[in-house]
Amino acid sequence: MSSYASWAALCGLGLGLGLWLIVVNLPGWRKMAFADRIAPHVRVGVRSSRMLEDSWHSESGYSALGQLAAPMLLQIKRLASLHSPSADTLRKRLDAAGLDMSVIDYRSQEIVYALTGLVAGSAFMAFAAIQYRVSLVLSVLVVVGFGIIGYAMRGWWLGEQINRRARKILTQFPTVAEVLALTVGAGESTTGAIERISRICHGVIGDEFTKTLNDIHAGTPMVQAMQHMSDRMQVGAMTRFVDAIVVATERGTPLAQVLRDQAQDVRDASKRELMEVAGKREISMLVPVVFGILPLTIVFAVFPGLALLEMSY
């Protein structure tokens, strides 16, 4: 491969990276944080335009080039924190995924994935060098790119494990909450209801309730053990569920009705999510209709007339 092709490949890589950053930061793809959504409604006072202030550059602290590069740097920082979090954050993500491994074991797996990517990239470039002339710069970039992709794949797979476990929890949670409500309504204590759930329930929530019951038997207060369970799961529904139990226990509210309300809230949230997914699938189904079936229909409708016109001449 000539030097011109290598520079063209580098330019294409830069163009693709720039287009990817633009697409990722579009409003339709960018997920707005809760604080950003409520900020316009809770802001006190009216701020004047920063363009009319003389201290605009001094307030920002960066030059114009730095401000232009800030979105890209923020995106890189977010990706770096996602694929290489701190030890505490990584410990929480491993607990959310239900993985019984230490942080050192996970880091070792990341290194193994990166080395696998380097070996795959080296083998790919070796086969490419046999067939074509490959420049050294392009070979190094491809090998390093394969290593980075291998390293990032471990973080991506950890995120997939967390999402799958969260979906299983949300699927099982309404039934578990109803059983807890029936058990507490029948006169058993909260600890007795947790013990019954740990015996009859199987799956992710059953394992978590078993761990919570073991913590209670080890001497941990029931409220604190439940909070530890919600911290391990890191699911919004379970966090609200545990908070409701804590508040009901502290204030003497009837616990059975609270549990039924929590189960109903999760079912309603599942219905809303199903409706959102159905709406998105309807839009996706329009793509083959508009770009595939509709052009073919127009061709079949117009082509016989064009054929007759050609025959008449």
PDB file of C-alpha atoms in Angstrom:
ATOM      1  CA  MET A   1       0.000   0.000   0.000  1.00  0.00           C
ATOM      2  CA  SER A   2       1.432   3.393  -1.032  1.00  0.00           C
ATOM      3  CA  SER A   3       1.938   6.383   1.221  1.00  0.00           C
ATOM      4  CA  TYR A   4      -0.981   8.170  -0.450  1.00  0.00           C
ATOM      5  CA  ALA A   5      -3.288   5.306   0.484  1.00  0.00           C
ATOM      6  CA  SER A   6      -2.022   5.407   4.061  1.00  0.00           C
ATOM      7  CA  TRP A   7      -2.701   9.142   4.351  1.00  0.00           C
ATOM      8  CA  ALA A   8      -6.097   8.619   2.746  1.00  0.00           C
ATOM      9  CA  ALA A   9      -6.880   5.931   5.311  1.00  0.00           C
ATOM     10  CA  LEU A  10      -5.842   8.263   8.140  1.00  0.00           C
ATOM     11  CA  CYS A  11      -7.982  11.073   6.738  1.00  0.00           C
ATOM     12  CA  GLY A  12     -10.921   8.704   6.380  1.00  0.00           C
ATOM     13  CA  LEU A  13     -10.442   7.582   9.979  1.00  0.00           C
ATOM     14  CA  GLY A  14     -10.473  11.196  11.156  1.00  0.00           C
ATOM     15  CA  LEU A  15     -13.570  11.939   9.079  1.00  0.00           C
ATOM     16  CA  GLY A  16     -15.352   8.886  10.443  1.00  0.00           C
ATOM     17  CA  LEU A  17     -14.444   9.839  14.019  1.00  0.00           C
ATOM     18  CA  GLY A  18     -15.748  13.364  13.489  1.00  0.00           C
ATOM     19  CA  LEU A  19     -19.016  12.142  11.968  1.00  0.00           C
ATOM     20  CA  TRP A  20     -19.424   9.659  14.811  1.00  0.00           C
ATOM     21  CA  LEU A  21     -18.981  12.418  17.399  1.00  0.00           C
ATOM     22  CA  ILE A  22     -21.555  14.560  15.586  1.00  0.00           C
ATOM     23  CA  VAL A  23     -24.102  11.734  15.422  1.00  0.00           C
ATOM     24  CA  VAL A  24     -23.572  10.720  19.058  1.00  0.00           C
ATOM     25  CA  ASN A  25     -24.076  14.300  20.278  1.00  0.00           C
ATOM     26  CA  LEU A  26     -27.301  14.889  18.340  1.00  0.00           C
ATOM     27  CA  PRO A  27     -30.280  15.644  20.616  1.00  0.00           C
ATOM     28  CA  GLY A  28     -32.066  12.498  19.497  1.00  0.00           C
ATOM     29  CA  TRP A  29     -29.156  10.260  20.554  1.00  0.00           C
ATOM     30  CA  ARG A  30     -27.907  12.232  23.553  1.00  0.00           C
ATOM     31  CA  LYS A  31     -29.570  11.265  26.823  1.00  0.00           C
ATOM     32  CA  MET A  32     -30.308  14.362  28.886  1.00  0.00           C
ATOM     33  CA  ALA A  33     -29.610  14.146  32.573  1.00  0.00           C
ATOM     34  CA  PHE A  34     -32.344  14.771  35.111  1.00  0.00           C
ATOM     35  CA  ALA A  35     -30.570  17.871  36.447  1.00  0.00           C
ATOM     36  CA  ASP A  36     -30.414  19.345  32.931  1.00  0.00           C
ATOM     37  CA  ARG A  37     -34.143  18.724  32.409  1.00  0.00           C
ATOM     38  CA  ILE A  38     -35.259  20.514  35.553  1.00  0.00           C
ATOM     39  CA  ALA A  39     -32.620  23.279  35.468  1.00  0.00           C
ATOM     40  CA  PRO A  40     -34.722  25.727  33.347  1.00  0.00           C
ATOM     41  CA  HIS A  41     -37.631  25.370  35.775  1.00  0.00           C
ATOM     42  CA  VAL A  42     -35.703  25.955  39.010  1.00  0.00           C
ATOM     43  CA  ARG A  43     -33.259  28.615  37.860  1.00  0.00           C
ATOM     44  CA  VAL A  44     -33.563  31.774  39.944  1.00  0.00           C
ATOM     45  CA  GLY A  45     -33.290  35.129  38.210  1.00  0.00           C
ATOM     46  CA  VAL A  46     -32.623  35.972  34.586  1.00  0.00           C
ATOM     47  CA  ARG A  47     -29.080  35.876  33.337  1.00  0.00           C
ATOM     48  CA  SER A  48     -27.932  38.228  30.638  1.00  0.00           C
ATOM     49  CA  SER A  49     -26.226  37.071  27.501  1.00  0.00           C
ATOM     50  CA  ARG A  50     -22.596  36.075  27.922  1.00  0.00           C
ATOM     51  CA  MET A  51     -21.782  37.745  24.606  1.00  0.00           C
ATOM     52  CA  LEU A  52     -22.517  41.143  26.179  1.00  0.00           C
ATOM     53  CA  GLU A  53     -20.139  40.585  29.079  1.00  0.00           C
ATOM     54  CA  ASP A  54     -16.490  41.588  28.922  1.00  0.00           C
ATOM     55  CA  SER A  55     -15.444  38.782  31.239  1.00  0.00           C
ATOM     56  CA  TRP A  56     -16.678  35.999  28.978  1.00  0.00           C
ATOM     57  CA  HIS A  57     -13.205  34.678  28.180  1.00  0.00           C
ATOM     58  CA  SER A  58     -12.035  35.014  31.757  1.00  0.00           C
ATOM     59  CA  GLU A  59     -15.071  33.137  33.078  1.00  0.00           C
ATOM     60  CA  SER A  60     -14.623  30.250  30.692  1.00  0.00           C
ATOM     61  CA  GLY A  61     -10.939  29.849  31.491  1.00  0.00           C
ATOM     62  CA  TYR A  62     -10.201  28.408  28.046  1.00  0.00           C
ATOM     63  CA  SER A  63      -9.337  29.813  24.679  1.00  0.00           C
ATOM     64  CA  ALA A  64     -11.656  29.653  21.689  1.00  0.00           C
ATOM     65  CA  LEU A  65      -9.882  26.505  20.449  1.00  0.00           C
ATOM     66  CA  GLY A  66     -10.284  24.896  23.854  1.00  0.00           C
ATOM     67  CA  GLN A  67     -13.983  25.707  23.898  1.00  0.00           C
ATOM     68  CA  LEU A  68     -14.426  24.227  20.428  1.00  0.00           C
ATOM     69  CA  ALA A  69     -12.625  21.051  21.500  1.00  0.00           C
ATOM     70  CA  ALA A  70     -14.496  20.823  24.829  1.00  0.00           C
ATOM     71  CA  PRO A  71     -17.369  18.591  23.527  1.00  0.00           C
ATOM     72  CA  MET A  72     -14.920  16.107  22.027  1.00  0.00           C
ATOM     73  CA  LEU A  73     -12.790  16.085  25.191  1.00  0.00           C
ATOM     74  CA  LEU A  74     -15.911  15.593  27.305  1.00  0.00           C
ATOM     75  CA  GLN A  75     -16.972  12.666  25.118  1.00  0.00           C
ATOM     76  CA  ILE A  76     -13.514  11.084  25.381  1.00  0.00           C
ATOM     77  CA  LYS A  77     -13.540  11.575  29.148  1.00  0.00           C
ATOM     78  CA  ARG A  78     -16.978   9.983  29.419  1.00  0.00           C
ATOM     79  CA  LEU A  79     -15.902   6.980  27.359  1.00  0.00           C
ATOM     80  CA  ALA A  80     -12.713   6.637  29.399  1.00  0.00           C
ATOM     81  CA  SER A  81     -14.635   6.740  32.682  1.00  0.00           C
ATOM     82  CA  LEU A  82     -17.123   4.209  31.304  1.00  0.00           C
ATOM     83  CA  HIS A  83     -14.521   1.684  30.145  1.00  0.00           C
ATOM     84  CA  SER A  84     -11.958   2.372  32.863  1.00  0.00           C
ATOM     85  CA  PRO A  85     -13.816   3.482  36.014  1.00  0.00           C
ATOM     86  CA  SER A  86     -12.348   3.884  39.454  1.00  0.00           C
ATOM     87  CA  ALA A  87     -12.133   0.987  41.890  1.00  0.00           C
ATOM     88  CA  ASP A  88     -15.263   2.002  43.826  1.00  0.00           C
ATOM     89  CA  THR A  89     -17.335   2.559  40.692  1.00  0.00           C
ATOM     90  CA  LEU A  90     -16.087  -0.691  39.200  1.00  0.00           C
ATOM     91  CA  ARG A  91     -16.972  -2.552  42.398  1.00  0.00           C
ATOM     92  CA  LYS A  92     -20.537  -1.226  42.155  1.00  0.00           C
ATOM     93  CA  ARG A  93     -20.789  -2.196  38.484  1.00  0.00           C
ATOM     94  CA  LEU A  94     -19.558  -5.720  39.243  1.00  0.00           C
ATOM     95  CA  ASP A  95     -22.157  -6.030  42.010  1.00  0.00           C
ATOM     96  CA  ALA A  96     -24.848  -4.732  39.650  1.00  0.00           C
ATOM     97  CA  ALA A  97     -23.843  -7.371  37.105  1.00  0.00           C
ATOM     98  CA  GLY A  98     -23.934 -10.106  39.767  1.00  0.00           C
ATOM     99  CA  LEU A  99     -20.307 -11.092  39.155  1.00  0.00           C
ATOM    100  CA  ASP A 100     -18.462 -12.667  42.063  1.00  0.00           C
ATOM    101  CA  MET A 101     -15.018 -11.388  41.175  1.00  0.00           C
ATOM    102  CA  SER A 102     -12.593  -8.848  42.543  1.00  0.00           C
ATOM    103  CA  VAL A 103     -11.489  -5.642  40.881  1.00  0.00           C
ATOM    104  CA  ILE A 104      -8.050  -7.154  40.217  1.00  0.00           C
ATOM    105  CA  ASP A 105      -9.632 -10.111  38.395  1.00  0.00           C
ATOM    106  CA  TYR A 106     -11.651  -7.739  36.212  1.00  0.00           C
ATOM    107  CA  ARG A 107      -8.558  -5.669  35.400  1.00  0.00           C
ATOM    108  CA  SER A 108      -6.757  -8.892  34.492  1.00  0.00           C
ATOM    109  CA  GLN A 109      -9.565  -9.785  32.112  1.00  0.00           C
ATOM    110  CA  GLU A 110      -9.300  -6.339  30.518  1.00  0.00           C
ATOM    111  CA  ILE A 111      -5.589  -6.928  29.927  1.00  0.00           C
ATOM    112  CA  VAL A 112      -6.321 -10.363  28.439  1.00  0.00           C
ATOM    113  CA  TYR A 113      -8.929  -8.868  26.095  1.00  0.00           C
ATOM    114  CA  ALA A 114      -6.485  -6.142  25.043  1.00  0.00           C
ATOM    115  CA  LEU A 115      -3.718  -8.681  24.376  1.00  0.00           C
ATOM    116  CA  THR A 116      -6.166 -10.795  22.374  1.00  0.00           C
ATOM    117  CA  GLY A 117      -6.995  -7.738  20.278  1.00  0.00           C
ATOM    118  CA  LEU A 118      -3.291  -7.037  19.723  1.00  0.00           C
ATOM    119  CA  VAL A 119      -2.685 -10.627  18.622  1.00  0.00           C
ATOM    120  CA  ALA A 120      -5.695 -10.515  16.283  1.00  0.00           C
ATOM    121  CA  GLY A 121      -4.529  -7.194  14.812  1.00  0.00           C
ATOM    122  CA  SER A 122      -0.997  -8.510  14.322  1.00  0.00           C
ATOM    123  CA  ALA A 123      -2.289 -11.623  12.562  1.00  0.00           C
ATOM    124  CA  PHE A 124      -4.580  -9.528  10.361  1.00  0.00           C
ATOM    125  CA  MET A 125      -1.763  -7.188   9.327  1.00  0.00           C
ATOM    126  CA  ALA A 126       0.568 -10.147   8.743  1.00  0.00           C
ATOM    127  CA  PHE A 127      -1.899 -11.680   6.286  1.00  0.00           C
ATOM    128  CA  ALA A 128      -2.435  -8.244   4.701  1.00  0.00           C
ATOM    129  CA  ALA A 129       1.321  -7.731   4.317  1.00  0.00           C
ATOM    130  CA  ILE A 130       1.591 -11.016   2.418  1.00  0.00           C
ATOM    131  CA  GLN A 131      -0.923  -9.854  -0.187  1.00  0.00           C
ATOM    132  CA  TYR A 132      -0.240  -6.089  -0.365  1.00  0.00           C
ATOM    133  CA  ARG A 133       2.389  -3.523   0.460  1.00  0.00           C
ATOM    134  CA  VAL A 134       1.449  -2.129   3.861  1.00  0.00           C
ATOM    135  CA  SER A 135       3.121   0.889   5.415  1.00  0.00           C
ATOM    136  CA  LEU A 136       4.526   0.676   8.921  1.00  0.00           C
ATOM    137  CA  VAL A 137       2.418   3.571  10.230  1.00  0.00           C
ATOM    138  CA  LEU A 138      -0.831   1.983   9.095  1.00  0.00           C
ATOM    139  CA  SER A 139       0.207  -1.389  10.530  1.00  0.00           C
ATOM    140  CA  VAL A 140       0.946   0.127  13.944  1.00  0.00           C
ATOM    141  CA  LEU A 141      -2.347   2.038  13.939  1.00  0.00           C
ATOM    142  CA  VAL A 142      -4.357  -1.057  13.022  1.00  0.00           C
ATOM    143  CA  VAL A 143      -2.676  -3.223  15.669  1.00  0.00           C
ATOM    144  CA  VAL A 144      -3.141  -0.571  18.374  1.00  0.00           C
ATOM    145  CA  GLY A 145      -6.742  -0.063  17.245  1.00  0.00           C
ATOM    146  CA  PHE A 146      -7.455  -3.781  17.605  1.00  0.00           C
ATOM    147  CA  GLY A 147      -5.967  -3.688  21.094  1.00  0.00           C
ATOM    148  CA  ILE A 148      -8.141  -0.726  22.098  1.00  0.00           C
ATOM    149  CA  ILE A 149     -11.226  -2.425  20.671  1.00  0.00           C
ATOM    150  CA  GLY A 150     -10.414  -5.592  22.619  1.00  0.00           C
ATOM    151  CA  TYR A 151      -9.983  -3.567  25.802  1.00  0.00           C
ATOM    152  CA  ALA A 152     -13.284  -1.744  25.250  1.00  0.00           C
ATOM    153  CA  MET A 153     -15.141  -4.980  24.509  1.00  0.00           C
ATOM    154  CA  ARG A 154     -14.769  -6.090  28.137  1.00  0.00           C
ATOM    155  CA  GLY A 155     -16.420  -2.901  29.379  1.00  0.00           C
ATOM    156  CA  TRP A 156     -19.167  -3.230  26.762  1.00  0.00           C
ATOM    157  CA  TRP A 157     -19.871  -6.805  27.812  1.00  0.00           C
ATOM    158  CA  LEU A 158     -20.013  -5.741  31.474  1.00  0.00           C
ATOM    159  CA  GLY A 159     -22.629  -3.125  30.554  1.00  0.00           C
ATOM    160  CA  GLU A 160     -24.638  -5.768  28.694  1.00  0.00           C
ATOM    161  CA  GLN A 161     -24.510  -8.048  31.740  1.00  0.00           C
ATOM    162  CA  ILE A 162     -25.782  -5.214  33.941  1.00  0.00           C
ATOM    163  CA  ASN A 163     -28.657  -4.444  31.555  1.00  0.00           C
ATOM    164  CA  ARG A 164     -29.686  -8.093  31.243  1.00  0.00           C
ATOM    165  CA  ARG A 165     -29.664  -8.557  35.012  1.00  0.00           C
ATOM    166  CA  ALA A 166     -31.696  -5.368  35.485  1.00  0.00           C
ATOM    167  CA  ARG A 167     -34.309  -6.634  32.996  1.00  0.00           C
ATOM    168  CA  LYS A 168     -34.563  -9.952  34.862  1.00  0.00           C
ATOM    169  CA  ILE A 169     -34.995  -8.104  38.142  1.00  0.00           C
ATOM    170  CA  LEU A 170     -37.751  -5.898  36.743  1.00  0.00           C
ATOM    171  CA  THR A 171     -39.493  -8.967  35.321  1.00  0.00           C
ATOM    172  CA  GLN A 172     -39.484 -10.824  38.649  1.00  0.00           C
ATOM    173  CA  PHE A 173     -40.009  -7.870  40.966  1.00  0.00           C
ATOM    174  CA  PRO A 174     -43.833  -7.386  40.716  1.00  0.00           C
ATOM    175  CA  THR A 175     -44.514 -11.024  41.628  1.00  0.00           C
ATOM    176  CA  VAL A 176     -42.063 -10.884  44.521  1.00  0.00           C
ATOM    177  CA  ALA A 177     -43.617  -7.656  45.813  1.00  0.00           C
ATOM    178  CA  GLU A 178     -47.101  -9.216  45.678  1.00  0.00           C
ATOM    179  CA  VAL A 179     -45.912 -12.272  47.604  1.00  0.00           C
ATOM    180  CA  LEU A 180     -44.282 -10.018  50.184  1.00  0.00           C
ATOM    181  CA  ALA A 181     -47.504  -8.024  50.511  1.00  0.00           C
ATOM    182  CA  LEU A 182     -49.568 -11.203  51.000  1.00  0.00           C
ATOM    183  CA  THR A 183     -47.086 -12.553  53.540  1.00  0.00           C
ATOM    184  CA  VAL A 184     -46.951  -9.346  55.555  1.00  0.00           C
ATOM    185  CA  GLY A 185     -50.715  -8.940  55.313  1.00  0.00           C
ATOM    186  CA  ALA A 186     -51.123 -12.467  56.708  1.00  0.00           C
ATOM    187  CA  GLY A 187     -49.363 -11.400  59.902  1.00  0.00           C
ATOM    188  CA  GLU A 188     -45.711 -12.340  59.380  1.00  0.00           C
ATOM    189  CA  SER A 189     -42.895  -9.945  60.142  1.00  0.00           C
ATOM    190  CA  THR A 190     -40.735  -8.351  57.470  1.00  0.00           C
ATOM    191  CA  THR A 191     -37.845 -10.687  58.273  1.00  0.00           C
ATOM    192  CA  GLY A 192     -40.154 -13.707  58.050  1.00  0.00           C
ATOM    193  CA  ALA A 193     -41.457 -12.486  54.675  1.00  0.00           C
ATOM    194  CA  ILE A 194     -37.872 -12.101  53.384  1.00  0.00           C
ATOM    195  CA  GLU A 195     -37.086 -15.625  54.575  1.00  0.00           C
ATOM    196  CA  ARG A 196     -40.136 -16.994  52.773  1.00  0.00           C
ATOM    197  CA  ILE A 197     -39.152 -15.193  49.553  1.00  0.00           C
ATOM    198  CA  SER A 198     -35.624 -16.579  49.762  1.00  0.00           C
ATOM    199  CA  ARG A 199     -37.072 -20.106  50.032  1.00  0.00           C
ATOM    200  CA  ILE A 200     -39.701 -20.044  47.286  1.00  0.00           C
ATOM    201  CA  CYS A 201     -38.181 -17.573  44.808  1.00  0.00           C
ATOM    202  CA  HIS A 202     -35.534 -18.629  42.313  1.00  0.00           C
ATOM    203  CA  GLY A 203     -33.464 -16.420  40.085  1.00  0.00           C
ATOM    204  CA  VAL A 204     -31.701 -13.110  40.550  1.00  0.00           C
ATOM    205  CA  ILE A 205     -34.057 -11.638  43.160  1.00  0.00           C
ATOM    206  CA  GLY A 206     -34.118 -14.927  45.088  1.00  0.00           C
ATOM    207  CA  ASP A 207     -30.322 -14.898  45.341  1.00  0.00           C
ATOM    208  CA  GLU A 208     -30.330 -11.281  46.496  1.00  0.00           C
ATOM    209  CA  PHE A 209     -32.957 -11.948  49.157  1.00  0.00           C
ATOM    210  CA  THR A 210     -30.900 -14.931  50.330  1.00  0.00           C
ATOM    211  CA  LYS A 211     -27.852 -12.681  50.727  1.00  0.00           C
ATOM    212  CA  THR A 212     -29.989 -10.132  52.573  1.00  0.00           C
ATOM    213  CA  LEU A 213     -31.328 -12.819  54.903  1.00  0.00           C
ATOM    214  CA  ASN A 214     -27.781 -14.015  55.609  1.00  0.00           C
ATOM    215  CA  ASP A 215     -26.776 -10.441  56.475  1.00  0.00           C
ATOM    216  CA  ILE A 216     -29.743 -10.161  58.868  1.00  0.00           C
ATOM    217  CA  HIS A 217     -28.830 -13.439  60.550  1.00  0.00           C
ATOM    218  CA  ALA A 218     -25.230 -12.212  60.819  1.00  0.00           C
ATOM    219  CA  GLY A 219     -26.400  -9.280  62.946  1.00  0.00           C
ATOM    220  CA  THR A 220     -26.956  -6.527  60.385  1.00  0.00           C
ATOM    221  CA  PRO A 221     -30.136  -4.481  61.000  1.00  0.00           C
ATOM    222  CA  MET A 222     -32.945  -5.265  58.599  1.00  0.00           C
ATOM    223  CA  VAL A 223     -33.129  -1.743  57.177  1.00  0.00           C
ATOM    224  CA  GLN A 224     -29.384  -1.613  56.546  1.00  0.00           C
ATOM    225  CA  ALA A 225     -29.392  -5.081  54.951  1.00  0.00           C
ATOM    226  CA  MET A 226     -32.182  -4.010  52.602  1.00  0.00           C
ATOM    227  CA  GLN A 227     -30.251  -0.878  51.664  1.00  0.00           C
ATOM    228  CA  HIS A 228     -27.197  -3.000  50.906  1.00  0.00           C
ATOM    229  CA  MET A 229     -29.379  -5.126  48.613  1.00  0.00           C
ATOM    230  CA  SER A 230     -30.564  -2.061  46.691  1.00  0.00           C
ATOM    231  CA  ASP A 231     -26.955  -0.839  46.409  1.00  0.00           C
ATOM    232  CA  ARG A 232     -25.924  -4.184  44.936  1.00  0.00           C
ATOM    233  CA  MET A 233     -28.759  -4.250  42.394  1.00  0.00           C
ATOM    234  CA  GLN A 234     -28.635  -0.566  41.369  1.00  0.00           C
ATOM    235  CA  VAL A 235     -32.122  -0.713  39.847  1.00  0.00           C
ATOM    236  CA  GLY A 236     -34.405   2.270  40.308  1.00  0.00           C
ATOM    237  CA  ALA A 237     -37.466   0.156  41.108  1.00  0.00           C
ATOM    238  CA  MET A 238     -35.633  -1.760  43.830  1.00  0.00           C
ATOM    239  CA  THR A 239     -34.247   1.464  45.300  1.00  0.00           C
ATOM    240  CA  ARG A 240     -37.756   2.937  45.561  1.00  0.00           C
ATOM    241  CA  PHE A 241     -39.001  -0.375  46.957  1.00  0.00           C
ATOM    242  CA  VAL A 242     -36.380  -0.416  49.725  1.00  0.00           C
ATOM    243  CA  ASP A 243     -36.955   3.273  50.509  1.00  0.00           C
ATOM    244  CA  ALA A 244     -40.690   2.621  50.831  1.00  0.00           C
ATOM    245  CA  ILE A 245     -40.041  -0.278  53.230  1.00  0.00           C
ATOM    246  CA  VAL A 246     -37.681   1.874  55.310  1.00  0.00           C
ATOM    247  CA  VAL A 247     -40.178   4.752  55.509  1.00  0.00           C
ATOM    248  CA  ALA A 248     -43.079   2.423  56.309  1.00  0.00           C
ATOM    249  CA  THR A 249     -41.034   0.690  59.017  1.00  0.00           C
ATOM    250  CA  GLU A 250     -39.929   3.946  60.627  1.00  0.00           C
ATOM    251  CA  ARG A 251     -43.358   5.674  60.510  1.00  0.00           C
ATOM    252  CA  GLY A 252     -45.596   2.692  61.124  1.00  0.00           C
ATOM    253  CA  THR A 253     -47.364   2.805  57.756  1.00  0.00           C
ATOM    254  CA  PRO A 254     -49.182  -0.426  56.714  1.00  0.00           C
ATOM    255  CA  LEU A 255     -46.484  -2.267  54.823  1.00  0.00           C
ATOM    256  CA  ALA A 256     -48.745  -4.520  52.737  1.00  0.00           C
ATOM    257  CA  GLN A 257     -50.385  -1.623  50.900  1.00  0.00           C
ATOM    258  CA  VAL A 258     -47.000  -0.010  50.296  1.00  0.00           C
ATOM    259  CA  LEU A 259     -45.697  -3.207  48.708  1.00  0.00           C
ATOM    260  CA  ARG A 260     -48.779  -3.521  46.484  1.00  0.00           C
ATOM    261  CA  ASP A 261     -48.362   0.074  45.327  1.00  0.00           C
ATOM    262  CA  GLN A 262     -44.705  -0.580  44.481  1.00  0.00           C
ATOM    263  CA  ALA A 263     -45.620  -3.657  42.450  1.00  0.00           C
ATOM    264  CA  GLN A 264     -48.269  -1.692  40.560  1.00  0.00           C
ATOM    265  CA  ASP A 265     -45.780   1.094  39.832  1.00  0.00           C
ATOM    266  CA  VAL A 266     -43.331  -1.390  38.326  1.00  0.00           C
ATOM    267  CA  ARG A 267     -46.073  -2.919  36.170  1.00  0.00           C
ATOM    268  CA  ASP A 268     -47.090   0.527  34.944  1.00  0.00           C
ATOM    269  CA  ALA A 269     -43.454   1.355  34.160  1.00  0.00           C
ATOM    270  CA  SER A 270     -43.155  -1.898  32.187  1.00  0.00           C
ATOM    271  CA  LYS A 271     -46.276  -1.002  30.200  1.00  0.00           C
ATOM    272  CA  ARG A 272     -44.899   2.463  29.411  1.00  0.00           C
ATOM    273  CA  GLU A 273     -41.599   0.987  28.301  1.00  0.00           C
ATOM    274  CA  LEU A 274     -43.428  -1.526  26.107  1.00  0.00           C
ATOM    275  CA  MET A 275     -45.433   1.282  24.498  1.00  0.00           C
ATOM    276  CA  GLU A 276     -42.241   3.266  23.829  1.00  0.00           C
ATOM    277  CA  VAL A 277     -40.548   0.244  22.265  1.00  0.00           C
ATOM    278  CA  ALA A 278     -43.638  -0.433  20.134  1.00  0.00           C
ATOM    279  CA  GLY A 279     -43.636   3.179  18.906  1.00  0.00           C
ATOM    280  CA  LYS A 280     -39.968   2.966  17.946  1.00  0.00           C
ATOM    281  CA  ARG A 281     -40.530  -0.345  16.152  1.00  0.00           C
ATOM    282  CA  GLU A 282     -43.351   1.195  14.123  1.00  0.00           C
ATOM    283  CA  ILE A 283     -41.001   3.908  12.904  1.00  0.00           C
ATOM    284  CA  SER A 284     -38.336   1.291  12.125  1.00  0.00           C
ATOM    285  CA  MET A 285     -40.867  -0.705  10.107  1.00  0.00           C
ATOM    286  CA  LEU A 286     -41.425   2.322   7.867  1.00  0.00           C
ATOM    287  CA  VAL A 287     -37.836   2.148   6.612  1.00  0.00           C
ATOM    288  CA  PRO A 288     -38.214  -1.002   4.446  1.00  0.00           C
ATOM    289  CA  VAL A 289     -41.647   0.194   3.326  1.00  0.00           C
ATOM    290  CA  VAL A 290     -40.450   3.626   2.186  1.00  0.00           C
ATOM    291  CA  PHE A 291     -37.065   2.594   0.765  1.00  0.00           C
ATOM    292  CA  GLY A 292     -37.882  -0.927  -0.421  1.00  0.00           C
ATOM    293  CA  ILE A 293     -41.531  -1.713  -1.140  1.00  0.00           C
ATOM    294  CA  LEU A 294     -42.670   1.752  -2.264  1.00  0.00           C
ATOM    295  CA  PRO A 295     -39.946   2.187  -4.954  1.00  0.00           C
ATOM    296  CA  LEU A 296     -40.700  -1.301  -6.284  1.00  0.00           C
ATOM    297  CA  THR A 297     -44.402  -0.460  -6.443  1.00  0.00           C
ATOM    298  CA  ILE A 298     -43.646   2.704  -8.416  1.00  0.00           C
ATOM    299  CA  VAL A 299     -41.373   0.764 -10.786  1.00  0.00           C
ATOM    300  CA  PHE A 300     -44.023  -1.908 -11.436  1.00  0.00           C
ATOM    301  CA  ALA A 301     -46.624   0.805 -12.014  1.00  0.00           C
ATOM    302  CA  VAL A 302     -44.516   2.985 -14.340  1.00  0.00           C
ATOM    303  CA  PHE A 303     -42.505   0.375 -16.273  1.00  0.00           C
ATOM    304  CA  PRO A 304     -45.416  -1.072 -18.373  1.00  0.00           C
ATOM    305  CA  GLY A 305     -46.388   2.428 -19.485  1.00  0.00           C
ATOM    306  CA  LEU A 306     -42.784   3.239 -20.464  1.00  0.00           C
ATOM    307  CA  ALA A 307     -42.574  -0.047 -22.361  1.00  0.00           C
ATOM    308  CA  LEU A 308     -45.748   0.779 -24.312  1.00  0.00           C
ATOM    309  CA  LEU A 309     -44.431   4.243 -25.144  1.00  0.00           C
ATOM    310  CA  GLU A 310     -41.205   2.753 -26.493  1.00  0.00           C
ATOM    311  CA  MET A 311     -43.160   0.214 -28.564  1.00  0.00           C
ATOM    312  CA  SER A 312     -45.376   2.942 -30.033  1.00  0.00           C
ATOM    313  CA  TYR A 313     -42.328   4.844 -31.280  1.00  0.00           C
TER     314      TYR A 313
END
